[in-house]
Short mmCIF file of C-alpha atoms in Angstrom, two decimals:
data_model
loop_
_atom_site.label_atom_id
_atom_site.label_comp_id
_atom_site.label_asym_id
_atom_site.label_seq_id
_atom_site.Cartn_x
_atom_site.Cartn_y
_atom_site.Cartn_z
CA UNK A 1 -12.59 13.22 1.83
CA UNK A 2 -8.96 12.22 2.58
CA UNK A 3 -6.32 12.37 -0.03
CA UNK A 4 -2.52 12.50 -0.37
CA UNK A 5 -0.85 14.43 -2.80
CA UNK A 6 3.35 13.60 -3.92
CA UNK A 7 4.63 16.32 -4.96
CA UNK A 8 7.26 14.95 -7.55
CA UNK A 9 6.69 12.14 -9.61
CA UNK A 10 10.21 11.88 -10.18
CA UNK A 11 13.68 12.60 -7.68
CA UNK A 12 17.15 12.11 -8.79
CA UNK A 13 19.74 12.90 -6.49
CA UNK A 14 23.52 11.64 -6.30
CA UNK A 15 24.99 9.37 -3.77
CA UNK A 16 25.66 10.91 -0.35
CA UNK A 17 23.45 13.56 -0.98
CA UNK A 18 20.34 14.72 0.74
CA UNK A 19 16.81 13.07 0.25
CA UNK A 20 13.39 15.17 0.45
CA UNK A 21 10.31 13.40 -0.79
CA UNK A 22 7.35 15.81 -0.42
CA UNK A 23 3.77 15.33 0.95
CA UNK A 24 0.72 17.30 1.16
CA UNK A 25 -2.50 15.27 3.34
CA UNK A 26 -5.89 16.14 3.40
CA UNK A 27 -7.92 14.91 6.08
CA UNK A 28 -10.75 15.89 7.85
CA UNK A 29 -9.94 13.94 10.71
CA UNK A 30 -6.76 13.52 12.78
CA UNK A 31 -4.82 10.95 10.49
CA UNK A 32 -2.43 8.75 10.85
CA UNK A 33 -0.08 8.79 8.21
CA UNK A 34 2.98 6.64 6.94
CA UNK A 35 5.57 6.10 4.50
CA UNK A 36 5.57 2.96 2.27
CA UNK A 37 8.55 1.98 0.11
CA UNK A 38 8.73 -0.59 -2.71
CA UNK A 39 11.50 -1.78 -4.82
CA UNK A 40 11.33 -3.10 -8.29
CA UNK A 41 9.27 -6.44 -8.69
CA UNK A 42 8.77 -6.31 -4.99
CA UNK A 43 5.95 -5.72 -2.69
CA UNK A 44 5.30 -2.37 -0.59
CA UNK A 45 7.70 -2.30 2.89
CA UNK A 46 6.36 0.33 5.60
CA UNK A 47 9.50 3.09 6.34
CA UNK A 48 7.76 4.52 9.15
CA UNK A 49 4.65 5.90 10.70
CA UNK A 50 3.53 8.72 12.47
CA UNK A 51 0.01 8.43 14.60
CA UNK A 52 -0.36 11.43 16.93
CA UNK A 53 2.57 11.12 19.36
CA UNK A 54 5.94 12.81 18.07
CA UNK A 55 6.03 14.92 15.20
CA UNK A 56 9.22 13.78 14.10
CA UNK A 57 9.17 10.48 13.26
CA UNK A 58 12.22 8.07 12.58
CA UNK A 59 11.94 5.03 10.38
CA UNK A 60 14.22 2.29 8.82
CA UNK A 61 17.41 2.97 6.85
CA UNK A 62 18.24 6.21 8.29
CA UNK A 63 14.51 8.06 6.54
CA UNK A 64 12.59 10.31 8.54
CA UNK A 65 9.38 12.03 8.58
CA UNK A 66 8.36 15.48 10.03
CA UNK A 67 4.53 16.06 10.67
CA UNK A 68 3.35 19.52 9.86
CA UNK A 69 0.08 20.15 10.82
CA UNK A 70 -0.36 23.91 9.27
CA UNK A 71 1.14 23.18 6.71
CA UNK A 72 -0.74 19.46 6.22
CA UNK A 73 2.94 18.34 5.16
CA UNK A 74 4.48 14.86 5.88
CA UNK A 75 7.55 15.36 4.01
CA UNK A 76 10.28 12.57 3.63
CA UNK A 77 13.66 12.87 4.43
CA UNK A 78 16.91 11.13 4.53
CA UNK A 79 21.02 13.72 5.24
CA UNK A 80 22.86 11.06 2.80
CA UNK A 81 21.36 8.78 -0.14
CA UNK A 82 22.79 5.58 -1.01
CA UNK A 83 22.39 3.45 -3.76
CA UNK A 84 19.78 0.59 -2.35
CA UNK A 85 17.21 3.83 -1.67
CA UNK A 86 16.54 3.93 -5.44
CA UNK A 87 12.83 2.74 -5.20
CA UNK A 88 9.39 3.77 -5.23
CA UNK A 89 8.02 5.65 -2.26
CA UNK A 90 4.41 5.66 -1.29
CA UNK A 91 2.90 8.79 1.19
CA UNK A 92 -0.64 7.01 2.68
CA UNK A 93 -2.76 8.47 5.06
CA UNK A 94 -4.91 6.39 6.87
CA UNK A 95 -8.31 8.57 8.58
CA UNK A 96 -8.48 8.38 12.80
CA UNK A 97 -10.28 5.45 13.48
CA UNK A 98 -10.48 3.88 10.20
CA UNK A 99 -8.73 1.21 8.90
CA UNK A 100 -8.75 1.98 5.04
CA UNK A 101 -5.54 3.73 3.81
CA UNK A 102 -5.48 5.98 0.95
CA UNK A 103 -2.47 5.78 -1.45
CA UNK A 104 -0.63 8.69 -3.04
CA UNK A 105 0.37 8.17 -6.50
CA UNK A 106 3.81 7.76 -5.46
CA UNK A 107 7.82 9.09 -6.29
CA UNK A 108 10.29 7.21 -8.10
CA UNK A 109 13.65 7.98 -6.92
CA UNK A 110 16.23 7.84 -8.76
CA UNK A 111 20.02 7.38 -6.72
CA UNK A 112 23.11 8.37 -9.35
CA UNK A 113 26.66 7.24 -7.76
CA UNK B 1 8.11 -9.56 6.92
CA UNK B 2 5.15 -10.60 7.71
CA UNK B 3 3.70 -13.81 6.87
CA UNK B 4 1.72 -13.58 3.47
CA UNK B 5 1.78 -15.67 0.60
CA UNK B 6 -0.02 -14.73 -2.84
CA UNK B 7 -0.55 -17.36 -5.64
CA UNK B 8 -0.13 -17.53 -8.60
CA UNK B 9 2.76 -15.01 -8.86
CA UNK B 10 2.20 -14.85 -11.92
CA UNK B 11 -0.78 -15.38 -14.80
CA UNK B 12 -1.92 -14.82 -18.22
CA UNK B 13 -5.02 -15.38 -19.08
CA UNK B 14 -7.55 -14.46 -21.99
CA UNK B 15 -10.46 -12.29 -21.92
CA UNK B 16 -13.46 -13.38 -20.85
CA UNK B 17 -11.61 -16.43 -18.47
CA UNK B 18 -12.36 -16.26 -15.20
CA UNK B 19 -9.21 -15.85 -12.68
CA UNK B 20 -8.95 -16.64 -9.08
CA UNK B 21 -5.70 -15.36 -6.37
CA UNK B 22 -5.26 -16.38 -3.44
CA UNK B 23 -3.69 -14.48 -0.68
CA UNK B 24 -2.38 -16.89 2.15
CA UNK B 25 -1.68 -15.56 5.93
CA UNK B 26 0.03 -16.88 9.21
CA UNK B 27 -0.28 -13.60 10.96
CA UNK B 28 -3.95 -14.69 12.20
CA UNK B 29 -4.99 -11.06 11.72
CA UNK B 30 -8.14 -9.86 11.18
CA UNK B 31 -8.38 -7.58 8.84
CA UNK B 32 -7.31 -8.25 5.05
CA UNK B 33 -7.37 -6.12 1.38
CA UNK B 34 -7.07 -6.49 -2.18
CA UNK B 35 -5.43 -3.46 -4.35
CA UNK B 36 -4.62 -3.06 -7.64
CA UNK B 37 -1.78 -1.26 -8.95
CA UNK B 38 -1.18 0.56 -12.08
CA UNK B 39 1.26 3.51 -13.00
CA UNK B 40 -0.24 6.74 -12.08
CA UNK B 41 -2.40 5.42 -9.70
CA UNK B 42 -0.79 4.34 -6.41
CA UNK B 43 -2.82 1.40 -5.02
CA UNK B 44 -6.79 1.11 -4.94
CA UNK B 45 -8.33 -0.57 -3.07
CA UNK B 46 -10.65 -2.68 -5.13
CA UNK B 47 -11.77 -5.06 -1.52
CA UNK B 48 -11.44 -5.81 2.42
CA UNK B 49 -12.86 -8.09 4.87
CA UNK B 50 -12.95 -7.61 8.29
CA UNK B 51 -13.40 -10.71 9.50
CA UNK B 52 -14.26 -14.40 8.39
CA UNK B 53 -17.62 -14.11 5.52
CA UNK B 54 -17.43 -10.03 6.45
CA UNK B 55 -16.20 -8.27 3.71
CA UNK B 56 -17.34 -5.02 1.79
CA UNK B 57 -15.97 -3.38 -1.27
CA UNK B 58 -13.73 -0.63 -2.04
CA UNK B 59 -12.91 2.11 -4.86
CA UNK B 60 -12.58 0.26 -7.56
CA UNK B 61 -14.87 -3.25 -7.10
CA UNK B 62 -16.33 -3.51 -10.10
CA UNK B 63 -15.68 -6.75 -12.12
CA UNK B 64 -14.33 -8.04 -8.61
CA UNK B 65 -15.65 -10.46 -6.03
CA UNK B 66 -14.03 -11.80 -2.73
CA UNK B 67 -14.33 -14.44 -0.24
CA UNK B 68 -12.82 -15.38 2.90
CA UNK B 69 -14.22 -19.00 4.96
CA UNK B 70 -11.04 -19.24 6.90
CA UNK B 71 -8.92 -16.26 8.64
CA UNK B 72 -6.13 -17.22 6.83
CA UNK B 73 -7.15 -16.99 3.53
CA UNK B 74 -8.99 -13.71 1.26
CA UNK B 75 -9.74 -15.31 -2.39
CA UNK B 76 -10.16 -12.38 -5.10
CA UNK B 77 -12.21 -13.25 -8.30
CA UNK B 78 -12.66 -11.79 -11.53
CA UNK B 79 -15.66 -13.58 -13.23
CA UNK B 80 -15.11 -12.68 -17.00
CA UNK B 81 -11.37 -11.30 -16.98
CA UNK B 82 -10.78 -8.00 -19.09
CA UNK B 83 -7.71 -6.02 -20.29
CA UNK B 84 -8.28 -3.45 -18.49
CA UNK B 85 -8.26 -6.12 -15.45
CA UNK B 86 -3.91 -5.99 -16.67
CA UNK B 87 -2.02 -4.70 -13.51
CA UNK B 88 -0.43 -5.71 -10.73
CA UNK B 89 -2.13 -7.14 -7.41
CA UNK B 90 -1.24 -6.93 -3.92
CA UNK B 91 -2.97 -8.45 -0.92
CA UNK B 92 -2.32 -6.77 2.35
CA UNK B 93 -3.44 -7.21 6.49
CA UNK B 94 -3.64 -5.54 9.56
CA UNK B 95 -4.76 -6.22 12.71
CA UNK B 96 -7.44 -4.13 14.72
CA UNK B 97 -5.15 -3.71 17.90
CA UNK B 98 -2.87 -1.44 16.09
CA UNK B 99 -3.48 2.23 16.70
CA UNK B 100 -2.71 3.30 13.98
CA UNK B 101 -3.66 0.34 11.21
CA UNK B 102 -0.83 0.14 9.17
CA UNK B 103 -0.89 -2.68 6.41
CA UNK B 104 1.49 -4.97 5.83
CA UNK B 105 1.75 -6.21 1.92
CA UNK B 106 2.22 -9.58 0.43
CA UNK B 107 4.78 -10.18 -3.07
CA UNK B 108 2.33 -9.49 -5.14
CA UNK B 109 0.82 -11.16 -8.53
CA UNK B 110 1.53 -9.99 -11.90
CA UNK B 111 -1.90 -10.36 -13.99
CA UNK B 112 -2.09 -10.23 -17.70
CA UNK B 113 -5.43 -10.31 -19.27
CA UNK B 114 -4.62 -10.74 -23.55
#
């Protein structure tokens, strides 16, 4: 079965600081897996996506995304927060081949000027 | 964005009512979904259709049914609405010539069930 475990519930960080948003995949297949953001009272906004090609994957708004195979890691990143990042982000991982996506349960983060 | 509509944005309802939401496209893609969310729990899937009258259900279908006659539109229903039917519902679509069949989400409707 495929699954996506967050890491942290919660991240607070201050403005102009880093941004790591961890994410462990399990998949039996070769996935394709993506980064969903959503701010408040707002629907979900794909970041970016990684399906096979590069490893290191850049999105909107300056995030990034490094796939890790041995470690099954898909780990979020971003050198300087700003204040507009504070929002919900979703790791999903989507099976090869299949159209469902499965959701991880998400991490709030939390930008302090 | 993408072109999807949901409506109503918003409802309250009592228990045992049923409920209808609509979930509008201009994207003419094939593929479209139904999730819940609720804290702690990401989004479920609850169900998809693949293509006009094709549908099937997903994790959490129970108390759920779905229709689609036209591409552009996925109905969700709840028959006899329940509290624990209280969350947060988005609609989402893909298309099939994506390789990699990422989903792109509609505004989503608040649903209260008192």
């Amino acid at each position: 079965a495929q699954s996506v475990t967050q890491l942290d519930s919660h991240v607070s960080v201050s403005e102009g600081t880093p941004v790591l948003l961890r994410c462990n995949y399990s998949s039996s297949y070769s996935p394709s897996l993506f980064w969903y953001v959503q701010h408040p009272n707002k629907g979900l906004q794909l970041l970016l996506k990684y399906t096979s090609a590069a490893t290191l994957v850049k999105g909107i708004n300056g995030f990034e995304a490094e796939f890790k195979k041995s470690e099954t890691s898909f780990h979020l990143t971003k050198p300087s927060a700003h204040m507009s990042d504070a929002a919900e982000y979703f790791c999903v991982v989507s099976p090869n081949g299949f159209q469902k996506l499965v959701f991880g349960t998400g991490t709030r983060l939390l930008v302090s000027p | 964005d993408a072109g999807i509509t949901q409506s109503p944005r918003h409802k309250v309802t009592e228990t045992g009512t049923p409920v209808t939401l609509r979930c509008h496209q201009t994207e003419n893609h094939r593929y479209m979904y139904w999730y819940r969310q609720d804290p702690g729990h990401g989004l479920r899937l609850i169900h998809y259709s693949y293509g006009v009258k094709d549908t099937d259900k997903g994790e959490v279908s129970d108390g759920y049914s779905v229709s689609r006659s036209k591409t552009e539109d996925f109905l969700l229903t709840l028959e006899s609405a329940t509290s624990s039917q209280t969350s947060v519902y988005f609609c989402a679509i893909s298309e099939s010539s994506s390789d990699s069949y990422e989903q792109y989400f509609g505004p989503g409707t608040r649903l209260t069930v008192t």
